[in-house]
Short mmCIF file of C-alpha atoms in Angstrom, two decimals:
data_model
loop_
_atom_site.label_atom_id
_atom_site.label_comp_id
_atom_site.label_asym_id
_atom_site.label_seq_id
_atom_site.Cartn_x
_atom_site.Cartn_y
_atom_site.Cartn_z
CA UNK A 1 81.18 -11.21 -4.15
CA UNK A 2 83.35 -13.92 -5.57
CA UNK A 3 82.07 -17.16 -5.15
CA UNK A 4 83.99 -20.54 -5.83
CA UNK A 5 84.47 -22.79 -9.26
CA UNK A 6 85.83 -20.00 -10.93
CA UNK A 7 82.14 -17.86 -11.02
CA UNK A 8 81.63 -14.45 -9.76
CA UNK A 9 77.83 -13.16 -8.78
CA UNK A 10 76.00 -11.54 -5.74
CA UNK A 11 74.31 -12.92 -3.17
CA UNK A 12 70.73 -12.16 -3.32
CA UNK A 13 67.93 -12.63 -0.31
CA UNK A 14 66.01 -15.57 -0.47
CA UNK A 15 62.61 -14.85 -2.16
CA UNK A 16 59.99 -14.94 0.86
CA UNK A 17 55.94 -16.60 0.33
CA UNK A 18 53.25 -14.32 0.43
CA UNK A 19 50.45 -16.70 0.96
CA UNK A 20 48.45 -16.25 -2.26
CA UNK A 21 47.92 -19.75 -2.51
CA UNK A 22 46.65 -20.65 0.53
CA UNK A 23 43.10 -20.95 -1.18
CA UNK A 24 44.14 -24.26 -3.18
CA UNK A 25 43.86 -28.00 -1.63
CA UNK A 26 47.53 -30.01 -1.82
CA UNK A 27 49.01 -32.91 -0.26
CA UNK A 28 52.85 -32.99 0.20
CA UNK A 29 54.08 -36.05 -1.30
CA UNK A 30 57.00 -36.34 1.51
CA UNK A 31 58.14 -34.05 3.92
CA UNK A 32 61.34 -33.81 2.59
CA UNK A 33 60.42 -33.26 -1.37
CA UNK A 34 57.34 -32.88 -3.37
CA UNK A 35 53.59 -31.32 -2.93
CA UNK A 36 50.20 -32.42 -4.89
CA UNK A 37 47.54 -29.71 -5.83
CA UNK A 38 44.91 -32.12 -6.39
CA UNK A 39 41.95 -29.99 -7.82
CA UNK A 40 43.85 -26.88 -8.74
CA UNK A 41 44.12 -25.83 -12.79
CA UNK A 42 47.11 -23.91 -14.05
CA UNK A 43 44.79 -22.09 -16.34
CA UNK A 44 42.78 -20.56 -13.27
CA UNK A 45 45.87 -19.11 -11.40
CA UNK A 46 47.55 -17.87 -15.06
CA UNK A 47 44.11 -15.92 -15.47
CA UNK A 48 43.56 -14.62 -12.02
CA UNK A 49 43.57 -11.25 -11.05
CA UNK A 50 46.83 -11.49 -9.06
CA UNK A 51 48.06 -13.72 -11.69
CA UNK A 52 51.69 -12.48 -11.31
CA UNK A 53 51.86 -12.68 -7.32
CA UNK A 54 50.25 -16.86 -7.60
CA UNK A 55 52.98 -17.70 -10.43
CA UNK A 56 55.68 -16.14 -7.75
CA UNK A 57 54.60 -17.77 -5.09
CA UNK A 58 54.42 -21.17 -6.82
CA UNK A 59 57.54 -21.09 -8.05
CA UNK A 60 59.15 -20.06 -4.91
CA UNK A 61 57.02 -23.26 -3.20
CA UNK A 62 58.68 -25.56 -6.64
CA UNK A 63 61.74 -24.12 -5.26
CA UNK A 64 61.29 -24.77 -1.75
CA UNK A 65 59.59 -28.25 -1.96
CA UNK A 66 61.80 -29.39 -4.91
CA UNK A 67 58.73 -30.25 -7.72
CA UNK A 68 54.88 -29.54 -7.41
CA UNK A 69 52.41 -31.87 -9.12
CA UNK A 70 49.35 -31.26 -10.45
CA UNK A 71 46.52 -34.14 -10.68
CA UNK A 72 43.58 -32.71 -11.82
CA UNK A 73 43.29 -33.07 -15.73
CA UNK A 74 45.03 -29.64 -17.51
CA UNK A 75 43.05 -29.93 -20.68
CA UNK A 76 42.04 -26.79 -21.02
CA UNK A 77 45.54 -25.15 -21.05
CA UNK A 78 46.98 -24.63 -24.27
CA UNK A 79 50.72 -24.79 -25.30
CA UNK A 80 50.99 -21.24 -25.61
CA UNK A 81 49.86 -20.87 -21.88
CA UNK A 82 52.10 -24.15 -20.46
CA UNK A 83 54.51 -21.92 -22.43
CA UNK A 84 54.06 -18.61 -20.94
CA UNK A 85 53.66 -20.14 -17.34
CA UNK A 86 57.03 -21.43 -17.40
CA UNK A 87 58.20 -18.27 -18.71
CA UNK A 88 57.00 -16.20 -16.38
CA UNK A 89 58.15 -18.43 -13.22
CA UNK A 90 62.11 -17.79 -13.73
CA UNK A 91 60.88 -14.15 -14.58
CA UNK A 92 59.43 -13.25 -12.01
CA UNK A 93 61.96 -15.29 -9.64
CA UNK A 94 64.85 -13.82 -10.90
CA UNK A 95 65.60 -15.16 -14.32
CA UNK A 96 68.50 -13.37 -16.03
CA UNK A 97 67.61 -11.08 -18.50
CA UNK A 98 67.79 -12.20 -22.30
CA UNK A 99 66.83 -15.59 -20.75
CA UNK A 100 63.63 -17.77 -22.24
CA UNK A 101 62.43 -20.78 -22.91
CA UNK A 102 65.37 -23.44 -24.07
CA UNK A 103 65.60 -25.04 -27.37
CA UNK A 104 66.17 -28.93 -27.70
CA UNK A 105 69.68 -28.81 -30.00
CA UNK A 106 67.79 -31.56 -32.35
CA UNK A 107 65.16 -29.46 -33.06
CA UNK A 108 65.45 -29.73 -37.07
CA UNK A 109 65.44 -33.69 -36.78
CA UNK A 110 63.08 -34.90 -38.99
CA UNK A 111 62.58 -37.83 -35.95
CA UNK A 112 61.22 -35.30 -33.84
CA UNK A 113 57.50 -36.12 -33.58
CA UNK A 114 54.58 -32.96 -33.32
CA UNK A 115 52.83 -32.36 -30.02
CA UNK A 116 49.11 -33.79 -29.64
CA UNK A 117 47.60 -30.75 -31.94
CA UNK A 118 50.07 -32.19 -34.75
CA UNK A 119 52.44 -29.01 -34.73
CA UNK A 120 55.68 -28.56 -34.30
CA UNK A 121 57.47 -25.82 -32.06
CA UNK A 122 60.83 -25.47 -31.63
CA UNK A 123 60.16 -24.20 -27.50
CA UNK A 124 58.79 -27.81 -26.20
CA UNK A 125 59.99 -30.78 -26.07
CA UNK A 126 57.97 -33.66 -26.95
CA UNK A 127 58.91 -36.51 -24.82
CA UNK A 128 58.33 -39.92 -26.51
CA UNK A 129 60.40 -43.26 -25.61
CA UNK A 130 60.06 -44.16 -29.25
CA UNK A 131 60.91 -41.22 -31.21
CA UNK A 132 64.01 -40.58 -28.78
CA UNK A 133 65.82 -44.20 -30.05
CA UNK A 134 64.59 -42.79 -33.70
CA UNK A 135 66.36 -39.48 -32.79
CA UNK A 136 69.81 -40.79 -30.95
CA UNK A 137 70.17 -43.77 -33.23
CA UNK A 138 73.84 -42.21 -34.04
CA UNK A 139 74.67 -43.70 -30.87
CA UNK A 140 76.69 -46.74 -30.18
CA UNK A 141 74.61 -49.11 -29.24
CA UNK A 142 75.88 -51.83 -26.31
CA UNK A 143 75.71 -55.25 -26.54
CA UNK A 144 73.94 -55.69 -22.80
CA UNK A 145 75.14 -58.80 -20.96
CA UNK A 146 73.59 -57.20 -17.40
CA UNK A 147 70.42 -56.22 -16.70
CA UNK A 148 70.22 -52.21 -18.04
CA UNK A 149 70.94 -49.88 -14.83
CA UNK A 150 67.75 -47.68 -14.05
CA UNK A 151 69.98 -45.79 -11.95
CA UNK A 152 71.73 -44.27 -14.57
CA UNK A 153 68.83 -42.21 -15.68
CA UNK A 154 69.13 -39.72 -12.67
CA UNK A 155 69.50 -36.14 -14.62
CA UNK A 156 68.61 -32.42 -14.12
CA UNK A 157 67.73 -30.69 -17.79
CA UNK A 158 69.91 -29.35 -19.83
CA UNK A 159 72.88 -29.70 -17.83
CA UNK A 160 74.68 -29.57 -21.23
CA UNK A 161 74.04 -26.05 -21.70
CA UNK A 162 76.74 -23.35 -19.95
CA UNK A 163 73.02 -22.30 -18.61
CA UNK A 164 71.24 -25.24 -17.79
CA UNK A 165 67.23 -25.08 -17.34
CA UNK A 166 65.48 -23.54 -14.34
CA UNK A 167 61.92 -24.57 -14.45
CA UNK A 168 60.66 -27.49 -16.64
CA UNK A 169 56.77 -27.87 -16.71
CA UNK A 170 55.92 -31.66 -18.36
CA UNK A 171 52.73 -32.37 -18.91
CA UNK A 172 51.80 -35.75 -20.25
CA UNK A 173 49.37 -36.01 -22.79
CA UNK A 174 49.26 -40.06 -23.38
CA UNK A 175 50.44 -42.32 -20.58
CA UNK A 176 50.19 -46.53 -20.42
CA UNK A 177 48.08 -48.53 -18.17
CA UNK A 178 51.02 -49.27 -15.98
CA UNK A 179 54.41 -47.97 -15.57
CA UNK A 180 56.30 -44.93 -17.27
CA UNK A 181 56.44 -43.54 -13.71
CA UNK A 182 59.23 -40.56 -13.01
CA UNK A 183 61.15 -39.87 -9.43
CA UNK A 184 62.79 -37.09 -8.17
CA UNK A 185 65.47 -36.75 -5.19
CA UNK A 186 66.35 -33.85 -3.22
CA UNK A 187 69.59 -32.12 -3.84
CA UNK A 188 69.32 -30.45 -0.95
CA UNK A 189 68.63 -32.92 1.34
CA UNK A 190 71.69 -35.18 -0.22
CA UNK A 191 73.54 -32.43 0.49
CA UNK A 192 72.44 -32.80 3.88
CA UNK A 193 73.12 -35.57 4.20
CA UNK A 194 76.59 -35.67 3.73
CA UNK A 195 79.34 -34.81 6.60
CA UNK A 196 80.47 -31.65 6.61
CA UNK A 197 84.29 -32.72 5.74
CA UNK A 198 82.79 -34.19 2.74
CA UNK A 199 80.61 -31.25 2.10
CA UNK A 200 83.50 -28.98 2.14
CA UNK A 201 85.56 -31.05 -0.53
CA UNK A 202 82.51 -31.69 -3.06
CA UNK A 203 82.19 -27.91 -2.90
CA UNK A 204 85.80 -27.89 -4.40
CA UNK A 205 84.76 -30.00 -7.05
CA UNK A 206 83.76 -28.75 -10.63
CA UNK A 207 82.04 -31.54 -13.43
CA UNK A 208 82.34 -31.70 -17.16
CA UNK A 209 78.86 -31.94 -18.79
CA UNK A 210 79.10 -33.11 -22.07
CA UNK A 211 77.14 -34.68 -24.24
CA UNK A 212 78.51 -35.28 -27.89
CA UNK A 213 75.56 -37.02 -29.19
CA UNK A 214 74.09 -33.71 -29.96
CA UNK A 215 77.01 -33.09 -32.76
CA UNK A 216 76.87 -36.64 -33.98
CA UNK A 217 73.14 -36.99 -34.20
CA UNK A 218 72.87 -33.80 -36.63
CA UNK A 219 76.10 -34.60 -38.41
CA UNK A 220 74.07 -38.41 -39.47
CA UNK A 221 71.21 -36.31 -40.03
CA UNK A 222 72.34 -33.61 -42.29
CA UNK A 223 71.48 -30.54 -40.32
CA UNK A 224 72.67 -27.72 -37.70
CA UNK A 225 71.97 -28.09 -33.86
CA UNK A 226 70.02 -24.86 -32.94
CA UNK A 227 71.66 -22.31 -31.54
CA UNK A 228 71.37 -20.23 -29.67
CA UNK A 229 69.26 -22.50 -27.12
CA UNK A 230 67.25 -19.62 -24.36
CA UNK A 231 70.34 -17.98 -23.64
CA UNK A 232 73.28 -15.58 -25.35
CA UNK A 233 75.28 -18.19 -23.92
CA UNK A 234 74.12 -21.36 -25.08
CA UNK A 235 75.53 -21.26 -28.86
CA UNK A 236 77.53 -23.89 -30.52
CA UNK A 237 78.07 -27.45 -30.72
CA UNK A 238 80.59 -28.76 -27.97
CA UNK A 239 78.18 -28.81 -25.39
CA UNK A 240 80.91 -29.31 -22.63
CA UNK A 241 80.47 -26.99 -20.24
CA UNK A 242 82.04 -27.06 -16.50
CA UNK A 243 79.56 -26.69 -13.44
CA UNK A 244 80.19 -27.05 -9.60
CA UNK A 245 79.04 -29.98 -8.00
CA UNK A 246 77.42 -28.10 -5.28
CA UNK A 247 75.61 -24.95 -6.35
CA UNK A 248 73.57 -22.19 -4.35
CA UNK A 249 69.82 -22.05 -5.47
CA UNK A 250 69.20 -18.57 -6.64
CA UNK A 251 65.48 -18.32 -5.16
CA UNK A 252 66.03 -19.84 -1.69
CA UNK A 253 69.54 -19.66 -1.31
CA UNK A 254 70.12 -22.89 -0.02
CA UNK A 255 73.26 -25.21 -0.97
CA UNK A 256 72.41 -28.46 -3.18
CA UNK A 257 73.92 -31.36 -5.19
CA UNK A 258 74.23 -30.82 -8.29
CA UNK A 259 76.60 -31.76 -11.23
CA UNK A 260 77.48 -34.73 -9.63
CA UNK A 261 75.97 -38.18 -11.37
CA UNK A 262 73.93 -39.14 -13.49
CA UNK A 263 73.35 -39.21 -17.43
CA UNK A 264 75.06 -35.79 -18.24
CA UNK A 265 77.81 -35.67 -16.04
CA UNK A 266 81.14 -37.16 -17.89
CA UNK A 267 84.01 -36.40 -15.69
CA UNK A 268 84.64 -34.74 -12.49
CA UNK A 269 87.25 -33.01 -12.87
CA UNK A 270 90.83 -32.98 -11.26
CA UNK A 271 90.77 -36.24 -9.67
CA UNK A 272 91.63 -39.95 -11.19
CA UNK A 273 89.68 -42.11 -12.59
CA UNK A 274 89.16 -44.61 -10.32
CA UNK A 275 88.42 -41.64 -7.80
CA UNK A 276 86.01 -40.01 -9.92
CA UNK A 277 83.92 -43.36 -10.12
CA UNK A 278 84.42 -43.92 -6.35
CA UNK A 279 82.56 -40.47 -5.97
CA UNK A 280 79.74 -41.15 -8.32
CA UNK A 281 79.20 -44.66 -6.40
CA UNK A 282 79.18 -42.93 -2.70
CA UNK A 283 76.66 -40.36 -4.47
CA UNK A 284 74.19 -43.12 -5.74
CA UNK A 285 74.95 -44.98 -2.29
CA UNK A 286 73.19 -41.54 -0.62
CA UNK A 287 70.33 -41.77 -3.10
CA UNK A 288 69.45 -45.18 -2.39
CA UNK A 289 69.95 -45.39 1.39
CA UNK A 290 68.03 -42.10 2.01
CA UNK A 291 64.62 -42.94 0.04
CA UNK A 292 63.23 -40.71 2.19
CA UNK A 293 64.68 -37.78 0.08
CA UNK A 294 62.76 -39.32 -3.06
CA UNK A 295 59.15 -39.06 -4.56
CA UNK A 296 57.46 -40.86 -6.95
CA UNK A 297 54.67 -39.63 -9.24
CA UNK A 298 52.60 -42.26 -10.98
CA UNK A 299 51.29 -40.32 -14.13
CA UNK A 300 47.94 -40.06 -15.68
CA UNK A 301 46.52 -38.00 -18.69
CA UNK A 302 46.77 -34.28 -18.67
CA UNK A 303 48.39 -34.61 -15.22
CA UNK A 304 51.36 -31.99 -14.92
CA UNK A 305 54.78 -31.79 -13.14
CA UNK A 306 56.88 -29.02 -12.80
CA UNK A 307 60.13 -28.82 -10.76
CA UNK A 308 63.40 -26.92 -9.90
CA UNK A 309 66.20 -28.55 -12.30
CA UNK A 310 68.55 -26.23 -9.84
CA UNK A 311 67.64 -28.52 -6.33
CA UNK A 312 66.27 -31.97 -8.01
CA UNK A 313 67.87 -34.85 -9.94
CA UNK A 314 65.22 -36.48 -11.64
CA UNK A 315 64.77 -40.23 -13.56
CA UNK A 316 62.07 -41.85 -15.99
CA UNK A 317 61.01 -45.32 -15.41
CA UNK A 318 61.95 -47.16 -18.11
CA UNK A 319 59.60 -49.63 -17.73
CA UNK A 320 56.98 -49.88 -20.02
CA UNK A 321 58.12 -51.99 -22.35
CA UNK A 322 57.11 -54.77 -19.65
CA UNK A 323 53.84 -54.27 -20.04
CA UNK A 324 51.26 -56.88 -21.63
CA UNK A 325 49.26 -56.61 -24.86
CA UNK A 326 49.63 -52.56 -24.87
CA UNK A 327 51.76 -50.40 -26.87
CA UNK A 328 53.11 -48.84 -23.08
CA UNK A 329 54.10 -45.72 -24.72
CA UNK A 330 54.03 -42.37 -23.24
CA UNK A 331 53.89 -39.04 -24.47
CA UNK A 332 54.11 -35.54 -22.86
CA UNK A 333 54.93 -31.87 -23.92
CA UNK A 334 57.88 -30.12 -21.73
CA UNK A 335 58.50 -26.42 -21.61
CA UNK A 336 62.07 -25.66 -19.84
CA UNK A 337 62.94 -21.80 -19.19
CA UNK A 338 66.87 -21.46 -19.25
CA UNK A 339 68.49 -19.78 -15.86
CA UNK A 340 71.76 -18.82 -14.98
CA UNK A 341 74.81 -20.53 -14.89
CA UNK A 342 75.36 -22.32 -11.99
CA UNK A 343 77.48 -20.98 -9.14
CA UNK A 344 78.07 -21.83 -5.46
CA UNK A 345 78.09 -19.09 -2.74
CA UNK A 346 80.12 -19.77 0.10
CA UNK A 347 78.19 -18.02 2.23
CA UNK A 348 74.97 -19.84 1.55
CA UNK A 349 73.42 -22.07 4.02
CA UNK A 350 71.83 -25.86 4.04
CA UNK A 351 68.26 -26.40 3.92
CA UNK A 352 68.24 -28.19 7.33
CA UNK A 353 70.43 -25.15 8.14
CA UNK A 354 68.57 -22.21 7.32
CA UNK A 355 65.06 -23.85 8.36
CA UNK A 356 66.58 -24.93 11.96
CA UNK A 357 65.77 -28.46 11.30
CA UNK A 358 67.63 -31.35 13.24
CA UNK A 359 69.61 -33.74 10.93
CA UNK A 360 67.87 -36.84 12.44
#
């Protein structure tokens, strides 16, 4: 089947839930994006029996609800499990094969700081507020005469890539009294939200993804960006690649925003300027008048996330340098398995759509 933005790719049946969770206690967070497993450890459902059929089934539910959050304390799951978990939930979903577990470009960086066991490895990402302005110091830095944007932080990982991440599993090893709080909105229900004249164009539209800060950070610091990065595909240094702003998720098969704001996305393509920021400002417009679509998890140690980069924009709060007589830093350790590269279906449905649900 040819499908549009220049990809080609079949259309596959949406993977279906066969209940093996039903044993574990959860809240949903919204009822348009996010679910809580409040007791539930990671480590009992990678070593149960059925093992394989839980990991499907939560990924499917990541997929379906957006991202899944885990409160109870994960201290007793090692790297090497957080890393096979997320491994195994694009495998057994549908991963491409050849595909693993991505590679942060600035790997080699001596800025990069080791995980909580004081070890380096080159498959997670160790998410510090700190070390990152050590790390992208290359970058111009703005004189600020406004307040800094929060907005601007919306994302989904590795967007740079030709194949962007699937799964990312953070799990936050150090967090401040207050603040440092992440967010995630619903691709899918942006998408419907929008009308379907407007859906029909943005599915016309393609984004450049760049991010040139990669090449100039390990030019100042004497070294090679890795390569390749979880995929045959991701190799090099432009990181530029083109993705649609609407794509079809591969699990569900249900249409989302995607490439279409936020930290990674540098142009859209094929329209002016002044159009191309007009688009970007209706886009934010839906994510702030539809909170609804949005959930908020307040973070605390050894509590986990993991989400569908594929249906979810996501954004740190990038607060905790507000708060009082603490150093309000935060530290976690993200795994991110590397899918395929983005594509829209035409013959994929909504979520509201292919669930029967009303749009009011």
């Amino acid at each position: 089947m040819t499908v549009s933005n220049g990809n080609t790719g079949l259309s596959r049946p949406p993977l279906q839930y066969s209940g093996s969770l039903s044993h574990l206690d959860y809240v949903e967070i919204t009822p348009i994006i996010g679910r809580e497993y409040t007791t539930a450890k990671i480590h009992d459902i990678l070593h149960a029996p059925n093992s394989e059929q839980q990991i499907r089934d939560l990924a499917i539910i990541i997929c379906e609800r957006g991202v899944v959050f885990f409160r109870a304390p994960q201290d007793d799951l090692t790297i090497d499990e957080q890393k096979r978990f997320t491994v195994l939930l694009g495998e057994l979903t549908g991963r491409p094969e050849g595909h693993g577990l991505h590679v942060h470009p600035l790997f080699r960086d001596e800025n990069n700081i080791p995980m909580g066991n004081g070890q380096h490895d080159e498959s997670i990402y160790v998410i510090n507020a700190k070390a990152a302005q050590k790390l992208y110091k290359s970058m111009k830095q703005v004189q600020r005469t406004e307040p800094k944007d929060p907005g601007l932080e919306w994302h989904s990982d590795c967007m740079f890539e030709e194949c962007p991440a699937d799964f990312s599993f953070l799990r936050m090893e150090e967090t401040p009294p207050t603040g440092g709080d992440t967010i995630w909105c619903s691709g899918y229900e942006l998408y419907d939200r929008i009308s379907p004249s407007m859906r029909t164009y943005f599915e016309s539209l393609t984004t450049t993804c760049a991010q040139p800060v990669f090449k100039t950070a390990a030019t100042a610091g004497g070294y090679e960006v890795m390569s390749p990065r979880g995929s045959p595909l991701n190799v090099g240094d432009s990181f530029s690649p083109i993705h649609p702003m609407v794509r079809t998720h591969p699990v569900t098969g249900w249409k989302s925003l995607y490439a279409a704001i936020g930290i990674h996305v540098t142009k859209i393509n094929d329209v002016y300027s002044y159009e191309d920021q007009m688009i970007r400002d209706y886009i934010m417009r839906l994510i702030t008048r539809n909170h609804d679509s949005v959930a908020r998890w307040k973070w605390t140690k050894q509590s986990c996330a993991i989400w569908s980069n594929a249906c979810t924009l996501h954004a740190a709060t990038p607060d905790t340098h507000l708060v009082v007589n603490s150093d309000a830093n935060r530290t976690g350790v993200r795994a991110s398995g590397t899918g395929e590269k983005p594509y829209l279906d035409p013959a994929s449905k909504s979520r509201r759509e292919a669930l029967g649900l009303p749009l009011n």
